[in-house]
mmCIF file of C-alpha atoms in Angstrom:
data_model
loop_
_atom_site.group_PDB
_atom_site.id
_atom_site.type_symbol
_atom_site.label_atom_id
_atom_site.label_comp_id
_atom_site.label_asym_id
_atom_site.label_seq_id
_atom_site.Cartn_x
_atom_site.Cartn_y
_atom_site.Cartn_z
ATOM 1 C CA MET J 1 15.755 20.034 -5.064
ATOM 2 C CA PRO J 2 15.769 15.551 -5.350
ATOM 3 C CA THR J 3 14.668 14.019 -8.467
ATOM 4 C CA THR J 4 11.748 12.147 -8.538
ATOM 5 C CA ASP J 5 13.996 8.601 -9.091
ATOM 6 C CA GLU J 6 15.884 10.112 -5.417
ATOM 7 C CA ILE J 7 12.730 10.810 -3.594
ATOM 8 C CA LEU J 8 11.564 7.388 -4.236
ATOM 9 C CA ARG J 9 14.460 5.686 -3.579
ATOM 10 C CA LEU J 10 14.146 7.551 -0.070
ATOM 11 C CA MET J 11 10.536 6.147 0.398
ATOM 12 C CA LEU J 12 11.531 2.128 -0.860
ATOM 13 C CA SER J 13 14.589 3.006 1.401
ATOM 14 C CA GLN J 14 12.547 3.662 4.712
ATOM 15 C CA ARG J 15 10.508 0.379 4.570
ATOM 16 C CA GLY J 16 13.504 -1.889 4.183
ATOM 17 C CA ILE J 17 14.342 -2.418 1.139
ATOM 18 C CA LYS J 18 17.828 -1.990 -0.520
ATOM 19 C CA THR J 19 18.374 0.250 -3.059
ATOM 20 C CA GLU J 20 21.881 0.553 -3.360
ATOM 21 C CA THR J 21 21.325 -0.934 -7.246
ATOM 22 C CA GLN J 22 18.918 -0.988 -9.448
ATOM 23 C CA GLU J 23 18.595 -3.522 -12.926
ATOM 24 C CA VAL J 24 17.457 -2.177 -16.451
ATOM 25 C CA VAL J 25 14.509 -4.233 -17.924
ATOM 26 C CA GLU J 26 14.069 -4.154 -21.074
ATOM 27 C CA SER J 27 10.192 -4.350 -21.714
ATOM 28 C CA ASP J 28 7.589 -3.404 -24.346
ATOM 29 C CA PHE J 29 5.669 -1.847 -22.035
ATOM 30 C CA PRO J 30 5.101 1.979 -22.815
ATOM 31 C CA ALA J 31 7.789 2.831 -19.355
ATOM 32 C CA ILE J 32 11.250 3.014 -18.098
ATOM 33 C CA VAL J 33 10.908 -0.547 -16.680
ATOM 34 C CA THR J 34 14.078 -1.021 -13.438
ATOM 35 C CA LYS J 35 14.227 -3.876 -10.465
ATOM 36 C CA ILE J 36 14.734 -2.896 -8.006
ATOM 37 C CA ASP J 37 14.951 -5.648 -5.265
ATOM 38 C CA SER J 38 12.104 -7.381 -4.809
ATOM 39 C CA VAL J 39 10.510 -3.766 -6.428
ATOM 40 C CA ILE J 40 9.699 -3.161 -9.878
ATOM 41 C CA VAL J 41 9.285 -0.033 -11.581
ATOM 42 C CA PHE J 42 6.757 1.528 -13.986
ATOM 43 C CA THR J 43 8.243 5.432 -14.940
ATOM 44 C CA SER J 44 5.750 5.880 -17.786
ATOM 45 C CA ASN J 45 6.582 7.417 -20.849
ATOM 46 C CA ARG J 46 2.734 8.384 -21.828
ATOM 47 C CA THR J 47 0.422 11.699 -19.822
ATOM 48 C CA ARG J 48 -2.380 8.727 -19.590
ATOM 49 C CA ILE J 49 -2.949 5.443 -18.754
ATOM 50 C CA HIS J 50 -5.689 3.055 -18.625
ATOM 51 C CA GLU J 51 -7.594 0.814 -16.413
ATOM 52 C CA LYS J 52 -6.147 -2.502 -18.917
ATOM 53 C CA ASP J 53 -2.797 -0.976 -18.185
ATOM 54 C CA VAL J 54 -2.680 -0.929 -15.088
ATOM 55 C CA ALA J 55 -3.262 -5.887 -14.757
ATOM 56 C CA THR J 56 -1.059 -5.518 -17.491
ATOM 57 C CA VAL J 57 1.493 -3.871 -15.033
ATOM 58 C CA VAL J 58 0.451 -6.122 -12.411
ATOM 59 C CA ASP J 59 0.911 -8.853 -14.578
ATOM 60 C CA LEU J 60 4.700 -7.901 -15.354
ATOM 61 C CA THR J 61 5.575 -7.292 -11.459
ATOM 62 C CA LYS J 62 5.036 -11.102 -11.874
ATOM 63 C CA GLN J 63 7.147 -12.277 -15.179
ATOM 64 C CA TYR J 64 10.076 -9.239 -13.923
ATOM 65 C CA GLY J 65 9.916 -11.997 -10.883
ATOM 66 C CA GLY J 66 8.784 -8.928 -8.299
ATOM 67 C CA THR J 67 6.903 -9.026 -5.041
ATOM 68 C CA LEU J 68 5.526 -5.124 -5.555
ATOM 69 C CA GLY J 69 5.308 -2.946 -9.071
ATOM 70 C CA ILE J 70 5.308 0.891 -9.103
ATOM 71 C CA LEU J 71 2.983 2.774 -11.725
ATOM 72 C CA VAL J 72 4.963 6.918 -11.827
ATOM 73 C CA VAL J 73 2.791 8.885 -14.521
ATOM 74 C CA PRO J 74 2.638 12.484 -15.255
ATOM 75 C CA ILE J 75 0.025 13.764 -14.871
ATOM 76 C CA PRO J 76 -2.974 12.256 -12.072
ATOM 77 C CA ALA J 77 -4.379 9.318 -12.675
ATOM 78 C CA SER J 78 -8.704 9.283 -13.250
ATOM 79 C CA GLU J 79 -10.550 8.058 -10.945
ATOM 80 C CA LYS J 80 -11.366 4.518 -12.345
ATOM 81 C CA VAL J 81 -7.521 3.802 -12.682
ATOM 82 C CA LEU J 82 -7.306 4.808 -9.511
ATOM 83 C CA GLN J 83 -10.406 2.311 -8.324
ATOM 84 C CA THR J 84 -8.565 -0.725 -10.433
ATOM 85 C CA VAL J 85 -5.497 -0.065 -9.193
ATOM 86 C CA SER J 86 -6.951 -0.173 -5.758
ATOM 87 C CA ALA J 87 -8.645 -3.716 -6.192
ATOM 88 C CA TYR J 88 -5.125 -5.070 -6.722
ATOM 89 C CA SER J 89 -3.631 -2.916 -5.000
ATOM 90 C CA ASP J 90 -1.538 -6.067 -2.353
ATOM 91 C CA VAL J 91 0.252 -5.824 -5.538
ATOM 92 C CA LEU J 92 0.715 -2.501 -6.348
ATOM 93 C CA GLN J 93 1.036 1.111 -6.031
ATOM 94 C CA ILE J 94 1.040 4.093 -8.386
ATOM 95 C CA PHE J 95 1.758 7.402 -8.234
ATOM 96 C CA HIS J 96 1.870 10.657 -10.231
ATOM 97 C CA VAL J 97 4.852 13.026 -9.892
ATOM 98 C CA GLY J 98 3.894 15.593 -7.884
ATOM 99 C CA GLN J 99 3.894 13.309 -5.310
ATOM 100 C CA LEU J 100 6.864 12.837 -5.205
ATOM 101 C CA THR J 101 8.821 15.475 -4.772
ATOM 102 C CA CYS J 102 9.423 15.945 -1.424
ATOM 103 C CA ASP J 103 9.377 12.646 1.943
ATOM 104 C CA ILE J 104 5.912 13.977 3.673
ATOM 105 C CA THR J 105 6.990 12.196 6.523
ATOM 106 C CA LYS J 106 8.639 15.164 7.105
ATOM 107 C CA HIS J 107 6.124 18.276 7.069
ATOM 108 C CA ARG J 108 5.414 19.481 10.730
ATOM 109 C CA MET J 109 2.104 18.713 9.824
ATOM 110 C CA VAL J 110 1.802 15.211 9.029
ATOM 111 C CA PRO J 111 1.354 12.556 12.879
ATOM 112 C CA ALA J 112 4.064 9.704 12.334
ATOM 113 C CA HIS J 113 2.526 6.524 10.689
ATOM 114 C CA ARG J 114 4.327 2.935 11.213
ATOM 115 C CA ILE J 115 2.833 -0.151 10.421
ATOM 116 C CA LEU J 116 2.270 -2.774 13.385
ATOM 117 C CA LYS J 117 4.568 -6.550 13.069
ATOM 118 C CA GLU J 118 2.649 -9.941 12.971
ATOM 119 C CA ASP J 119 3.028 -9.660 17.007
ATOM 120 C CA GLU J 120 2.434 -6.038 17.821
ATOM 121 C CA VAL J 121 -0.852 -7.099 15.344
ATOM 122 C CA LYS J 122 -1.673 -10.635 17.654
ATOM 123 C CA LYS J 123 -0.847 -8.475 20.825
ATOM 124 C CA PHE J 124 -3.394 -5.607 19.149
ATOM 125 C CA LEU J 125 -6.111 -7.864 18.263
ATOM 126 C CA GLU J 126 -6.387 -9.575 22.058
ATOM 127 C CA THR J 127 -6.315 -6.344 23.852
ATOM 128 C CA PHE J 128 -8.872 -4.654 21.979
ATOM 129 C CA GLY J 129 -11.454 -7.471 22.209
ATOM 130 C CA ILE J 130 -11.041 -8.295 17.775
ATOM 131 C CA ASN J 131 -12.153 -12.381 17.151
ATOM 132 C CA MET J 132 -10.750 -14.042 13.422
ATOM 133 C CA ASP J 133 -12.603 -16.714 14.803
ATOM 134 C CA THR J 134 -16.090 -14.528 15.520
ATOM 135 C CA ILE J 135 -14.946 -12.554 12.717
ATOM 136 C CA THR J 136 -13.920 -15.637 10.068
ATOM 137 C CA LYS J 137 -17.847 -17.661 11.078
ATOM 138 C CA SER J 138 -19.087 -14.979 10.357
ATOM 139 C CA MET J 139 -18.303 -13.855 7.915
ATOM 140 C CA ILE J 140 -19.046 -18.656 6.264
ATOM 141 C CA ALA J 141 -21.696 -17.470 7.640
ATOM 142 C CA ASP J 142 -22.889 -14.704 5.356
ATOM 143 C CA HIS J 143 -21.587 -17.110 2.444
ATOM 144 C CA ILE J 144 -18.348 -15.696 1.999
ATOM 145 C CA ALA J 145 -15.823 -17.840 0.275
ATOM 146 C CA LEU J 146 -12.646 -17.710 1.648
ATOM 147 C CA GLU J 147 -9.263 -19.466 1.180
ATOM 148 C CA ALA J 148 -7.977 -21.461 3.994
ATOM 149 C CA ASP J 149 -4.036 -21.439 3.884
ATOM 150 C CA LYS J 150 -4.227 -17.148 3.108
ATOM 151 C CA PRO J 151 -4.242 -14.737 6.113
ATOM 152 C CA MET J 152 -7.601 -13.987 6.863
ATOM 153 C CA LEU J 153 -6.503 -10.209 8.125
ATOM 154 C CA PRO J 154 -5.798 -9.026 3.412
ATOM 155 C CA GLN J 155 -8.892 -11.286 2.820
ATOM 156 C CA ILE J 156 -11.232 -9.108 4.555
ATOM 157 C CA ALA J 157 -9.437 -6.121 3.454
ATOM 158 C CA MET J 158 -9.466 -6.820 -0.006
ATOM 159 C CA LYS J 159 -13.702 -7.351 -0.325
ATOM 160 C CA HIS J 160 -15.205 -7.696 3.220
ATOM 161 C CA LYS J 161 -14.407 -4.502 5.194
ATOM 162 C CA GLU J 162 -17.054 -4.119 7.050
ATOM 163 C CA TYR J 163 -16.582 -7.050 8.994
ATOM 164 C CA MET J 164 -13.458 -5.500 10.863
ATOM 165 C CA PRO J 165 -14.695 -3.782 13.555
ATOM 166 C CA MET J 166 -12.060 -1.008 13.541
ATOM 167 C CA PRO J 167 -11.360 2.753 12.089
ATOM 168 C CA PHE J 168 -10.747 2.621 7.852
ATOM 169 C CA ILE J 169 -6.979 4.009 6.335
ATOM 170 C CA GLY J 170 -7.291 3.634 2.798
ATOM 171 C CA THR J 171 -4.451 2.130 0.724
ATOM 172 C CA GLN J 172 -4.126 5.607 -1.458
ATOM 173 C CA ASP J 173 -4.516 7.254 1.413
ATOM 174 C CA PRO J 174 -0.559 9.953 0.840
ATOM 175 C CA VAL J 175 1.313 8.552 4.047
ATOM 176 C CA ALA J 176 -0.383 5.011 4.391
ATOM 177 C CA ARG J 177 1.546 4.883 0.448
ATOM 178 C CA TRP J 178 4.319 6.196 1.422
ATOM 179 C CA ILE J 179 5.127 3.322 4.727
ATOM 180 C CA GLY J 180 3.623 1.170 1.633
ATOM 181 C CA ALA J 181 1.331 -0.601 3.702
ATOM 182 C CA LYS J 182 -0.799 -3.075 2.436
ATOM 183 C CA PRO J 183 -4.345 -4.382 3.239
ATOM 184 C CA GLY J 184 -4.733 -6.274 5.943
ATOM 185 C CA ASP J 185 -2.323 -3.951 7.387
ATOM 186 C CA VAL J 186 -3.014 -2.187 10.918
ATOM 187 C CA VAL J 187 -1.276 1.316 10.790
ATOM 188 C CA GLU J 188 -0.018 2.849 14.151
ATOM 189 C CA ILE J 189 -0.647 6.906 13.937
ATOM 190 C CA ILE J 190 0.849 8.213 16.692
ATOM 191 C CA ARG J 191 -0.566 12.298 17.464
ATOM 192 C CA LYS J 192 0.421 14.807 19.788
ATOM 193 C CA SER J 193 -1.580 17.678 21.685
ATOM 194 C CA GLU J 194 -0.292 19.877 24.021
ATOM 195 C CA ALA J 195 -2.885 18.158 26.372
ATOM 196 C CA ALA J 196 -3.293 14.076 25.548
ATOM 197 C CA GLY J 197 0.758 15.092 25.339
ATOM 198 C CA ALA J 198 1.442 11.518 22.482
ATOM 199 C CA THR J 199 -1.317 9.318 22.007
ATOM 200 C CA PRO J 200 -1.938 5.830 19.719
ATOM 201 C CA TYR J 201 -4.954 5.647 16.827
ATOM 202 C CA TYR J 202 -4.961 2.844 14.712
ATOM 203 C CA ARG J 203 -6.095 1.959 11.205
ATOM 204 C CA PHE J 204 -6.971 -1.388 9.330
ATOM 205 C CA CYS J 205 -5.337 -0.483 5.538
ATOM 206 C CA VAL J 206 -8.352 -1.138 2.674
ATOM 207 C CA ALA J 207 -7.644 -1.841 -0.856
ATOM 208 C CA SER J 208 -10.667 1.592 -0.581
ATOM 209 C CA VAL J 209 -12.243 3.054 2.105
#
């Protein structure tokens, strides 16, 4: 049976992350900390973690030069911790070891999920008549502060999902989390049936559903 580390590496490799080497990072945080490419993995030594630990992991991820932190815990985290993780879901993921026992995308009941590339997202928005300028104007009219130097879709996905006229998928969704979907991504899901064949569905990835 594959180890947690082997499954984790498999997951990361499927995202295009180089997993051949890893670096152990010295840290005062109660976890085994390793750097795999641009990902900082925190394998917790404690059974329970708290909301304050989440913010610490985010800070350490940036401090250690990572673009994504992955926190691995022995048992499922509390709802409060998961809510806190959702608030940082653009830079942090959490798994308990029971979620890293196999490649869930290989299960026959799990449809194929894929994150659309930037040019595909642009084409998708045009095809389905989703006008980002109109959405932006609507948000400004509602006195929502936007950062002009940052992409719009992640800003909408983190706190203002109601402005996006399409179905959602949360960052805590098992498959979305496996493929590394972040707030603002558009996820293509291919469902197969005998009647319709392979049909694509699209979901807007948000911090919390």
